[in-house]
């Protein structure tokens, strides 16, 4: 047992299954002063004491790195002295936090979530906070929020009160409204208010019980005839000097069912042709082994390699990966006479093809890389053989559809 010095603090390591506590001990120790290390690795100084009612309280003083051990010890001594004289610094902080505005709460949540949740998810949360939450109800105090306030927020976002026009110049979209955006904003706000409840700022979460609008996500997928038309247009576009990298990326998305970001930012190092999988170090669901079919492997392996560029689909200029996919897809669909197609439609089309072949929802989820409870693929070194076999069939049928031979195969099977 020893005092909390910089050397002791630097030596602390997180436990992935539980919080780790290290209390000040040894000669001259300050009883009740300690450090908590969360499984995420975030470490904070805290004090633990009993209030005048005999209840145990904990008060976080600040994160390790923001305070030195000596600075944290001085603050801890003041708070513990306050508790010994009848005060309750933890309760006082909670009361003060209940009086903060929703905008301030959102800022606290973002600071806490940084490094804990995926950057892409946090970026989307920040966008919804800045575009919708803060302008509409950001000035309300957290303790005074009601379910009616959340209902009104959802209605206002759906009605487009916070929608912003697209910029005339430069890249970037618009802060849109709509029922789907409103529903997702309320869902995120519920998470933020749970954070407030967990930290004692509020007793009840006012977002609980709010009936969210249906998300109404697009479920468009390409029919067999549309895939055949798209394949024919792809061959004509190749002959007419359309961007080859963009066309290859579109084909890869159809053959694998991967997300756009997963294909465009795919480095050669993650592609395991022997095991017939992609070894993603990071996805929307975390690290993954994604099985892909033989047709997909053949198509990916055919891409040209560049010594100074690690990406399977490199940018036309520079060392980045290709980014102009929507424009190439729009031109290709115009050639094929296929309408209402987004990049995500390609992923839906892969899933629809798998369903047409009779695969279960669980199998399709595995092929798409969805998080499936009870599946331990993240710990495996090789992809599941049943999923590889399924990926083979789906990618083969997709390749046949693009080549224009799938319809003849269906007719033969029915005959």
Coordinates of C-alpha atoms in Angstrom, one line a residue:
X1 CA 0.0 0.0 0.0
X2 CA 1.3 3.4 -0.9
X3 CA 0.4 7.0 -1.5
X4 CA -1.0 8.2 -4.8
X5 CA 2.1 9.6 -6.5
X6 CA 2.7 10.2 -10.2
X7 CA 4.6 6.9 -10.4
X8 CA 1.7 4.9 -8.8
X9 CA -0.9 6.7 -11.0
X10 CA 1.1 6.0 -14.2
X11 CA 1.3 2.3 -13.4
X12 CA -2.4 1.8 -13.1
X13 CA -4.0 -0.3 -15.8
X14 CA -7.7 -0.8 -16.7
X15 CA -9.7 -4.0 -16.2
X16 CA -12.0 -4.7 -19.2
X17 CA -14.6 -6.2 -16.9
X18 CA -14.9 -3.7 -14.0
X19 CA -13.9 -0.4 -12.6
X20 CA -10.5 -0.4 -10.8
X21 CA -10.1 1.6 -7.6
X22 CA -6.8 2.7 -6.0
X23 CA -7.0 4.5 -2.7
X24 CA -4.4 6.7 -1.0
X25 CA -2.6 4.6 1.6
X26 CA 0.6 4.5 3.7
X27 CA 2.2 7.3 5.8
X28 CA 0.5 10.6 5.5
X29 CA -2.4 9.2 3.4
X30 CA -5.6 11.1 2.9
X31 CA -8.4 8.7 3.8
X32 CA -11.2 8.7 1.3
X33 CA -9.0 10.0 -1.6
X34 CA -8.5 7.7 -4.6
X35 CA -8.6 7.0 -8.3
X36 CA -11.2 5.1 -10.4
X37 CA -10.1 3.6 -13.7
X38 CA -13.0 2.6 -16.0
X39 CA -12.7 -0.3 -18.4
X40 CA -12.4 2.2 -21.2
X41 CA -9.1 3.4 -19.6
X42 CA -10.5 6.8 -18.4
X43 CA -9.1 7.5 -15.0
X44 CA -10.4 10.1 -12.5
X45 CA -9.5 11.3 -9.1
X46 CA -12.3 11.1 -6.5
X47 CA -13.2 11.3 -2.8
X48 CA -15.5 8.9 -0.9
X49 CA -17.1 9.9 2.4
X50 CA -20.3 9.5 4.5
X51 CA -22.7 12.4 4.7
X52 CA -24.6 13.5 7.8
X53 CA -27.3 10.8 7.1
X54 CA -24.6 8.1 7.1
X55 CA -24.9 7.5 3.3
X56 CA -21.7 6.8 1.3
X57 CA -21.1 9.4 -1.4
X58 CA -18.5 9.7 -4.1
X59 CA -17.4 12.9 -5.8
X60 CA -15.2 13.0 -9.0
X61 CA -12.6 15.7 -8.7
X62 CA -11.2 15.6 -12.3
X63 CA -9.5 13.3 -14.8
X64 CA -6.0 12.0 -14.5
X65 CA -3.9 14.2 -16.8
X66 CA -6.0 17.3 -16.1
X67 CA -4.9 17.3 -12.5
X68 CA -1.6 16.2 -10.9
X69 CA -1.8 13.9 -7.9
X70 CA -0.8 16.9 -5.6
X71 CA -3.4 19.2 -7.1
X72 CA -6.1 16.5 -6.7
X73 CA -5.0 15.8 -3.1
X74 CA -5.4 19.5 -2.2
X75 CA -8.9 19.6 -3.7
X76 CA -9.8 16.3 -2.0
X77 CA -8.7 17.6 1.4
X78 CA -11.0 20.6 1.0
X79 CA -14.0 18.4 0.0
X80 CA -13.4 15.9 2.8
X81 CA -13.2 18.7 5.3
X82 CA -16.5 20.1 4.0
X83 CA -18.1 16.7 4.5
X84 CA -16.7 16.3 8.1
X85 CA -18.4 19.7 9.0
X86 CA -21.8 18.6 7.8
X87 CA -21.7 19.5 4.1
X88 CA -22.4 17.2 1.2
X89 CA -20.3 18.3 -1.8
X90 CA -21.6 15.6 -4.0
X91 CA -25.2 16.5 -3.4
X92 CA -24.4 20.2 -4.0
X93 CA -22.8 19.4 -7.3
X94 CA -25.8 17.3 -8.4
X95 CA -28.1 20.2 -7.5
X96 CA -26.0 22.6 -9.4
X97 CA -25.9 20.3 -12.4
X98 CA -29.7 19.9 -12.4
X99 CA -29.8 23.7 -13.0
X100 CA -27.5 23.6 -16.0
X101 CA -28.9 24.1 -19.4
X102 CA -29.4 21.3 -21.9
X103 CA -26.7 22.9 -24.1
X104 CA -24.3 22.6 -21.2
X105 CA -25.3 19.0 -20.6
X106 CA -24.8 18.2 -24.2
X107 CA -21.2 19.6 -24.0
X108 CA -20.6 17.5 -20.9
X109 CA -21.8 14.4 -22.7
X110 CA -19.7 15.0 -25.7
X111 CA -16.6 15.6 -23.5
X112 CA -17.3 12.3 -21.7
X113 CA -18.0 10.4 -24.9
X114 CA -14.8 11.5 -26.6
X115 CA -12.5 8.5 -26.9
X116 CA -15.3 6.2 -25.5
X117 CA -17.6 5.9 -28.6
X118 CA -16.7 5.7 -32.2
X119 CA -15.6 9.1 -33.8
X120 CA -18.1 8.7 -36.6
X121 CA -21.0 8.1 -34.1
X122 CA -19.9 11.1 -32.0
X123 CA -19.6 13.3 -35.1
X124 CA -23.2 12.4 -36.0
X125 CA -24.3 13.1 -32.4
X126 CA -22.6 16.5 -32.4
X127 CA -24.3 17.4 -35.7
X128 CA -27.7 16.6 -34.3
X129 CA -26.9 18.5 -31.1
X130 CA -25.8 21.6 -33.0
X131 CA -28.4 21.5 -35.7
X132 CA -31.5 20.5 -33.8
X133 CA -31.2 20.3 -30.0
X134 CA -29.4 23.5 -29.1
X135 CA -31.4 25.8 -31.3
X136 CA -34.8 24.5 -30.2
X137 CA -34.5 23.6 -26.5
X138 CA -30.8 24.2 -25.6
X139 CA -31.6 27.0 -23.2
X140 CA -34.0 24.9 -21.0
X141 CA -32.6 23.7 -17.7
X142 CA -32.1 20.0 -17.5
X143 CA -34.1 19.7 -14.3
X144 CA -37.1 21.4 -15.8
X145 CA -37.3 19.3 -19.0
X146 CA -40.6 17.4 -19.5
X147 CA -41.9 14.8 -21.9
X148 CA -43.9 17.5 -23.6
X149 CA -40.7 19.4 -24.4
X150 CA -39.3 16.3 -26.0
X151 CA -42.5 15.7 -28.0
X152 CA -42.4 19.3 -29.2
X153 CA -38.8 18.9 -30.2
X154 CA -39.6 15.9 -32.3
X155 CA -42.5 17.7 -34.0
X156 CA -40.4 20.8 -34.7
X157 CA -37.5 18.9 -36.2
X158 CA -39.9 16.8 -38.4
X159 CA -41.6 20.0 -39.6
X160 CA -38.2 21.3 -40.7
X161 CA -37.9 24.2 -38.3
X162 CA -34.1 23.6 -38.0
X163 CA -33.5 22.6 -41.6
X164 CA -30.8 24.6 -43.3
X165 CA -30.2 25.2 -47.1
X166 CA -27.4 23.5 -48.8
X167 CA -24.3 25.7 -49.3
X168 CA -24.0 27.2 -52.7
X169 CA -20.2 26.5 -52.8
X170 CA -18.0 23.9 -51.3
X171 CA -18.8 20.4 -50.0
X172 CA -21.2 19.4 -47.3
X173 CA -24.9 18.8 -47.0
X174 CA -27.7 20.4 -45.2
X175 CA -29.2 20.2 -41.7
X176 CA -32.4 18.5 -42.8
X177 CA -35.7 17.9 -41.1
X178 CA -38.2 15.0 -41.5
X179 CA -39.6 12.3 -39.4
X180 CA -36.6 10.0 -39.6
X181 CA -34.2 12.8 -38.5
X182 CA -36.6 13.8 -35.7
X183 CA -36.8 10.2 -34.4
X184 CA -33.1 9.7 -34.4
X185 CA -32.5 13.1 -32.7
X186 CA -35.0 12.1 -29.9
X187 CA -33.2 8.7 -29.5
X188 CA -29.8 10.4 -29.1
X189 CA -31.3 12.9 -26.6
X190 CA -32.6 10.0 -24.6
X191 CA -29.1 8.7 -24.3
X192 CA -27.8 12.1 -23.2
X193 CA -30.5 12.4 -20.5
X194 CA -29.6 8.8 -19.3
X195 CA -26.1 10.1 -18.9
X196 CA -27.5 13.0 -16.8
X197 CA -29.6 10.5 -14.7
X198 CA -26.6 8.2 -14.2
X199 CA -24.6 11.2 -12.8
X200 CA -27.4 12.3 -10.5
X201 CA -28.4 15.4 -12.4
X202 CA -32.0 14.2 -12.8
X203 CA -34.2 11.5 -11.2
X204 CA -36.2 10.6 -14.2
X205 CA -35.5 10.7 -17.9
X206 CA -38.2 12.8 -19.7
X207 CA -37.4 11.1 -23.0
X208 CA -38.6 7.8 -21.7
X209 CA -42.1 7.0 -23.0
X210 CA -41.9 9.5 -25.9
X211 CA -43.4 7.8 -28.9
X212 CA -40.9 8.3 -31.7
X213 CA -41.9 8.6 -35.3
X214 CA -41.1 5.6 -37.5
X215 CA -37.6 5.9 -39.0
X216 CA -38.8 5.2 -42.5
X217 CA -35.4 4.2 -43.7
X218 CA -35.1 3.4 -47.4
X219 CA -35.5 -0.2 -48.3
X220 CA -34.9 0.1 -52.1
X221 CA -33.1 -2.7 -53.8
X222 CA -32.3 -3.6 -57.4
X223 CA -34.4 -6.3 -59.1
X224 CA -32.8 -9.0 -61.3
X225 CA -33.7 -7.0 -64.4
X226 CA -32.2 -3.8 -63.0
X227 CA -29.0 -5.6 -62.0
X228 CA -28.7 -7.0 -65.6
X229 CA -29.3 -3.5 -67.0
X230 CA -26.7 -2.0 -64.6
X231 CA -24.2 -4.7 -65.6
X232 CA -24.7 -4.0 -69.3
X233 CA -24.3 -0.2 -68.7
X234 CA -21.2 -0.9 -66.7
X235 CA -19.6 -2.7 -69.7
X236 CA -20.5 0.1 -72.0
X237 CA -19.2 2.7 -69.5
X238 CA -15.9 0.9 -69.3
X239 CA -15.6 1.0 -73.1
X240 CA -16.5 4.7 -73.0
X241 CA -13.7 5.6 -70.5
X242 CA -15.8 6.1 -67.4
X243 CA -13.8 6.1 -64.2
X244 CA -12.6 2.5 -63.9
X245 CA -12.0 2.8 -60.1
X246 CA -15.5 4.0 -59.4
X247 CA -17.0 1.3 -61.6
X248 CA -14.9 -1.4 -59.8
X249 CA -16.0 -0.1 -56.4
X250 CA -19.7 -0.3 -57.4
X251 CA -19.2 -3.9 -58.5
X252 CA -17.4 -4.7 -55.3
X253 CA -20.2 -3.2 -53.2
X254 CA -22.7 -5.4 -55.1
X255 CA -20.6 -8.6 -54.7
X256 CA -19.8 -8.1 -51.0
X257 CA -22.7 -6.2 -49.4
X258 CA -20.2 -4.0 -47.6
X259 CA -20.8 -0.4 -46.6
X260 CA -19.5 2.3 -48.9
X261 CA -16.8 3.4 -46.3
X262 CA -15.7 -0.2 -45.8
X263 CA -15.0 -0.7 -49.5
X264 CA -13.6 2.7 -50.4
X265 CA -11.2 2.8 -47.4
X266 CA -10.2 -0.9 -47.8
X267 CA -6.4 -1.3 -47.6
X268 CA -4.8 -4.3 -49.3
X269 CA -3.5 -5.4 -45.9
X270 CA -7.0 -6.3 -44.7
X271 CA -7.9 -8.4 -47.7
X272 CA -7.2 -12.1 -46.9
X273 CA -7.7 -13.9 -50.2
X274 CA -6.6 -17.3 -48.9
X275 CA -9.2 -17.3 -46.0
X276 CA -11.7 -15.5 -48.3
X277 CA -12.5 -12.7 -45.9
X278 CA -11.8 -9.1 -45.1
X279 CA -10.1 -8.6 -41.7
X280 CA -11.5 -5.2 -40.7
X281 CA -9.6 -3.6 -37.9
X282 CA -12.6 -1.3 -37.4
X283 CA -16.2 -1.1 -38.5
X284 CA -19.5 0.3 -37.3
X285 CA -19.7 -2.8 -35.1
X286 CA -16.0 -3.0 -34.1
X287 CA -13.2 -5.2 -35.4
X288 CA -14.6 -8.0 -37.7
X289 CA -13.9 -10.9 -40.0
X290 CA -16.2 -10.4 -43.0
X291 CA -16.6 -13.5 -45.2
X292 CA -16.7 -12.7 -49.0
X293 CA -17.5 -15.0 -51.9
X294 CA -15.2 -16.3 -54.6
X295 CA -16.6 -13.9 -57.2
X296 CA -15.9 -11.0 -54.9
X297 CA -12.4 -12.2 -54.2
X298 CA -11.7 -12.6 -57.9
X299 CA -13.0 -9.0 -58.6
X300 CA -11.0 -7.4 -55.8
X301 CA -7.8 -9.3 -56.7
X302 CA -8.1 -7.9 -60.2
X303 CA -7.6 -4.3 -59.1
X304 CA -4.3 -2.7 -59.8
X305 CA -1.8 -2.3 -57.0
X306 CA 0.2 0.9 -56.5
X307 CA 3.4 0.8 -54.5
X308 CA 2.9 4.3 -53.0
X309 CA -0.9 3.8 -52.2
X310 CA -2.2 1.2 -49.8
X311 CA -5.9 1.3 -50.9
X312 CA -7.6 -1.3 -53.1
X313 CA -9.6 1.6 -54.7
X314 CA -7.1 4.5 -54.8
X315 CA -7.9 8.1 -55.5
X316 CA -7.3 9.4 -59.0
X317 CA -4.7 11.9 -57.6
X318 CA -2.7 11.8 -54.4
X319 CA -2.3 9.0 -51.9
X320 CA -5.9 8.9 -50.5
X321 CA -8.7 6.4 -51.5
X322 CA -11.4 7.0 -54.1
X323 CA -14.2 9.3 -53.0
X324 CA -16.3 10.2 -56.1
X325 CA -18.6 7.2 -56.0
X326 CA -22.1 8.9 -56.0
X327 CA -21.3 10.8 -59.2
X328 CA -20.1 7.6 -61.0
X329 CA -23.2 5.7 -59.8
X330 CA -25.5 8.5 -60.9
X331 CA -24.0 8.4 -64.4
X332 CA -24.1 4.6 -64.5
X333 CA -27.8 4.5 -63.5
X334 CA -28.6 7.1 -66.1
X335 CA -27.0 4.9 -68.7
X336 CA -29.0 1.9 -67.4
X337 CA -32.3 3.7 -67.1
X338 CA -32.5 2.8 -63.4
X339 CA -33.9 5.4 -61.1
X340 CA -34.0 6.1 -57.4
X341 CA -30.7 4.4 -56.6
X342 CA -28.3 5.5 -53.8
X343 CA -25.0 3.9 -52.9
X344 CA -26.7 2.2 -49.9
X345 CA -29.1 0.6 -52.4
X346 CA -26.2 -1.6 -53.5
X347 CA -25.9 -3.1 -50.0
X348 CA -29.7 -3.6 -49.8
X349 CA -29.5 -5.4 -53.1
X350 CA -27.0 -7.8 -51.8
X351 CA -29.2 -8.5 -48.7
X352 CA -32.2 -9.0 -51.0
X353 CA -30.3 -11.4 -53.1
X354 CA -29.4 -13.4 -50.1
X355 CA -33.0 -13.5 -48.9
X356 CA -34.1 -14.6 -52.4
X357 CA -31.7 -17.5 -52.1
X358 CA -33.4 -18.6 -48.9
X359 CA -30.8 -17.6 -46.3
X360 CA -32.0 -16.8 -42.8
X361 CA -32.0 -13.4 -41.2
X362 CA -29.1 -14.4 -38.9
X363 CA -27.0 -15.6 -41.9
X364 CA -27.7 -12.4 -43.8
X365 CA -26.8 -10.3 -40.7
X366 CA -23.5 -12.2 -40.6
X367 CA -22.8 -11.5 -44.2
X368 CA -23.5 -7.8 -43.8
X369 CA -21.4 -7.5 -40.7
X370 CA -24.3 -6.6 -38.3
X371 CA -23.7 -7.1 -34.6
X372 CA -25.4 -10.4 -33.7
X373 CA -25.9 -11.3 -30.0
X374 CA -24.2 -14.5 -29.1
X375 CA -21.9 -14.6 -32.2
X376 CA -18.2 -14.7 -31.2
X377 CA -16.7 -14.1 -34.7
X378 CA -14.6 -11.3 -33.3
X379 CA -12.5 -13.8 -31.4
X380 CA -12.0 -16.2 -34.3
X381 CA -9.0 -16.3 -36.6
X382 CA -10.9 -17.7 -39.6
X383 CA -14.4 -16.8 -40.9
X384 CA -17.3 -19.2 -40.3
X385 CA -17.3 -21.8 -43.1
X386 CA -21.1 -21.7 -43.4
X387 CA -21.0 -17.9 -43.9
X388 CA -18.2 -18.3 -46.5
X389 CA -20.4 -20.8 -48.4
X390 CA -23.3 -18.4 -48.2
X391 CA -21.2 -15.5 -49.4
X392 CA -20.1 -17.7 -52.4
X393 CA -23.7 -18.3 -53.5
X394 CA -24.8 -14.7 -53.1
X395 CA -21.8 -13.2 -54.9
X396 CA -22.0 -15.8 -57.6
X397 CA -25.7 -15.0 -58.2
X398 CA -25.0 -11.3 -58.1
X399 CA -22.1 -11.7 -60.7
X400 CA -24.5 -13.7 -62.9
X401 CA -27.1 -11.0 -62.7
X402 CA -24.6 -8.4 -63.7
X403 CA -23.4 -10.6 -66.6
X404 CA -26.9 -11.2 -67.8
X405 CA -26.9 -14.9 -67.2
X406 CA -28.9 -15.1 -64.0
X407 CA -32.3 -14.9 -65.8
X408 CA -31.5 -17.9 -67.9
X409 CA -30.5 -19.8 -64.9
X410 CA -33.8 -19.0 -63.1
X411 CA -35.8 -20.1 -66.2
X412 CA -33.9 -23.5 -66.3
X413 CA -34.5 -24.1 -62.6
X414 CA -38.2 -23.4 -62.9
X415 CA -38.4 -25.7 -66.0

